[in-house]
Amino acid sequence: MRATAGLAVATALLAAACQRPAPSPSPSAPPSATPTGPRAPADFVDLSTVDPTVRTDIRYAGSHNFVGRPIDGYAEPRCLLTRPAAQALHRVQTAALAGGHSLKVYDCYRPQRAADDFVSWAKLPGEQLMKGEFYPAVPKDRLFADGYIGAPTAHSRGSTVDLTLVPVSGPPQAGYTPGQPLVPCTDPAGRRFADDSIDMGTGFDCFDPRAHTADARISDTARNNRDLLRRLMSAQGFENYPLEWWHYRYVDEPYPDTWFDFPVAGSSLR
């Protein structure tokens, strides 16, 4: 009788455990993000293996960005993309080289943890190390509300890239030394940071309306350069984000509803 009662109790406890709801997802993860492991899907590649001629300046792997330090998730300065996006970018590069220019990428796949890092930083009013260059006219407490920072981001789906055009025969990229004097990203090309980009009207990641692709205040030269980049990218299936002249998404992206979080590193690739 005692053994039978014990068996009944054990059976009831097992049934209750099976009916217990699954734990809720971490509150730090965006509602639309898909949990992923530390490795990328098999169709992610390093852009350099598809087209080694595309130049790179992966800003979030270093200190020359609007935060002023390496961003969480950028273990290495690599451009990781889905293979379809990388192959399309190779076709853009072929056309750009024929016209005397090369693509230069600033950012490609971005882990969800990096977007979370941006949001956390935006909530810290005292950290404004790079304001003088990247958001000289915008109060930091407006960066999130005005749409300059947000999460999740299309970059985390692996088919979006930030990039510019550089002359094939131009001077090399200037180095950045942490702590050097900052110049507003809206200043003329001869005064702002000496990026080797052709003049696009502002620097990269410039949190200012002048960075909007169709802003009327930029020079004719900058407008023509933005139009050139847009034509080259559009011809191979990329779509510009109108608030950032440098931001392009591959329209036929293979993961339109998946946000990944593996780190930017060679070890993430299969």
mmCIF file of N, CA and C in Angstrom, residues 27 32-34 43 62-63 67 75 79 85 99 104 123 125 132 157 163 178-179 184 187 228 243 252 267-269:
data_model
loop_
_atom_site.group_PDB
_atom_site.id
_atom_site.type_symbol
_atom_site.label_atom_id
_atom_site.label_comp_id
_atom_site.label_asym_id
_atom_site.label_seq_id
_atom_site.Cartn_x
_atom_site.Cartn_y
_atom_site.Cartn_z
ATOM 1 N N PRO A 27 15.089 38.697 -21.340
ATOM 2 C CA PRO A 27 14.511 40.004 -21.669
ATOM 3 C C PRO A 27 15.438 40.884 -22.466
ATOM 4 N N SER A 32 11.956 39.940 -31.942
ATOM 5 C CA SER A 32 11.975 39.363 -33.279
ATOM 6 C C SER A 32 13.254 38.594 -33.580
ATOM 7 N N ALA A 33 14.175 38.541 -32.604
ATOM 8 C CA ALA A 33 15.442 37.856 -32.850
ATOM 9 C C ALA A 33 15.270 36.347 -32.715
ATOM 10 N N THR A 34 16.038 35.582 -33.479
ATOM 11 C CA THR A 34 16.032 34.133 -33.408
ATOM 12 C C THR A 34 17.283 33.681 -32.677
ATOM 13 N N ASP A 43 26.038 29.061 -45.280
ATOM 14 C CA ASP A 43 26.106 29.965 -46.433
ATOM 15 C C ASP A 43 26.597 31.360 -46.073
ATOM 16 N N GLY A 62 37.465 48.408 -33.992
ATOM 17 C CA GLY A 62 38.489 49.277 -33.422
ATOM 18 C C GLY A 62 37.880 50.410 -32.621
ATOM 19 N N SER A 63 38.609 51.525 -32.548
ATOM 20 C CA SER A 63 38.179 52.655 -31.721
ATOM 21 C C SER A 63 37.646 53.836 -32.508
ATOM 22 N N VAL A 67 31.249 55.267 -30.626
ATOM 23 C CA VAL A 67 31.389 54.908 -29.217
ATOM 24 C C VAL A 67 32.810 55.183 -28.733
ATOM 25 N N ALA A 75 35.111 40.336 -32.744
ATOM 26 C CA ALA A 75 36.361 39.722 -32.310
ATOM 27 C C ALA A 75 37.490 39.977 -33.291
ATOM 28 N N CYS A 79 34.710 41.175 -42.748
ATOM 29 C CA CYS A 79 33.409 41.407 -43.374
ATOM 30 C C CYS A 79 32.778 40.055 -43.654
ATOM 31 N N ALA A 85 24.785 37.730 -50.923
ATOM 32 C CA ALA A 85 25.125 39.151 -50.808
ATOM 33 C C ALA A 85 26.580 39.391 -51.182
ATOM 34 N N GLY A 99 35.363 51.636 -63.591
ATOM 35 C CA GLY A 99 35.257 53.088 -63.595
ATOM 36 C C GLY A 99 36.326 53.783 -62.778
ATOM 37 N N LYS A 104 34.854 50.102 -50.551
ATOM 38 C CA LYS A 104 35.463 49.938 -49.232
ATOM 39 C C LYS A 104 34.341 49.754 -48.227
ATOM 40 N N LYS A 123 22.238 54.890 -23.526
ATOM 41 C CA LYS A 123 21.549 55.214 -22.273
ATOM 42 C C LYS A 123 22.493 55.744 -21.199
ATOM 43 N N PRO A 125 24.549 58.809 -20.318
ATOM 44 C CA PRO A 125 24.747 60.199 -20.760
ATOM 45 C C PRO A 125 26.178 60.697 -20.649
ATOM 46 N N GLY A 132 32.364 64.945 -30.817
ATOM 47 C CA GLY A 132 32.894 66.000 -31.669
ATOM 48 C C GLY A 132 32.990 65.623 -33.133
ATOM 49 N N ARG A 157 21.072 40.262 -40.000
ATOM 50 C CA ARG A 157 20.558 39.207 -40.880
ATOM 51 C C ARG A 157 21.608 38.770 -41.910
ATOM 52 N N LEU A 163 29.174 50.953 -46.748
ATOM 53 C CA LEU A 163 30.332 51.031 -47.642
ATOM 54 C C LEU A 163 30.402 52.368 -48.366
ATOM 55 N N PRO A 178 43.639 56.984 -31.200
ATOM 56 C CA PRO A 178 42.703 57.371 -30.144
ATOM 57 C C PRO A 178 43.189 58.601 -29.391
ATOM 58 N N GLY A 179 42.283 59.549 -29.210
ATOM 59 C CA GLY A 179 42.614 60.783 -28.520
ATOM 60 C C GLY A 179 43.003 61.921 -29.435
ATOM 61 N N PRO A 184 34.209 67.674 -36.914
ATOM 62 C CA PRO A 184 32.840 67.252 -37.222
ATOM 63 C C PRO A 184 32.744 66.512 -38.554
ATOM 64 N N ASP A 187 31.902 68.564 -41.671
ATOM 65 C CA ASP A 187 32.822 69.534 -42.262
ATOM 66 C C ASP A 187 33.185 69.122 -43.694
ATOM 67 N N LEU A 228 26.367 57.793 -57.923
ATOM 68 C CA LEU A 228 27.181 56.749 -58.541
ATOM 69 C C LEU A 228 27.138 55.473 -57.700
ATOM 70 N N LEU A 243 18.171 57.244 -44.973
ATOM 71 C CA LEU A 243 18.728 58.108 -43.930
ATOM 72 C C LEU A 243 20.237 57.961 -43.785
ATOM 73 N N ASP A 252 17.201 40.417 -52.031
ATOM 74 C CA ASP A 252 16.877 38.988 -51.996
ATOM 75 C C ASP A 252 17.641 38.274 -50.884
ATOM 76 N N SER A 267 36.452 31.977 -36.903
ATOM 77 C CA SER A 267 36.016 30.733 -36.270
ATOM 78 C C SER A 267 34.505 30.557 -36.283
ATOM 79 N N SER A 268 33.758 31.611 -36.614
ATOM 80 C CA SER A 268 32.301 31.500 -36.689
ATOM 81 C C SER A 268 31.838 30.823 -37.972
ATOM 82 N N LEU A 269 32.718 30.761 -38.972
ATOM 83 C CA LEU A 269 32.351 30.189 -40.266
ATOM 84 C C LEU A 269 32.554 28.683 -40.265
#
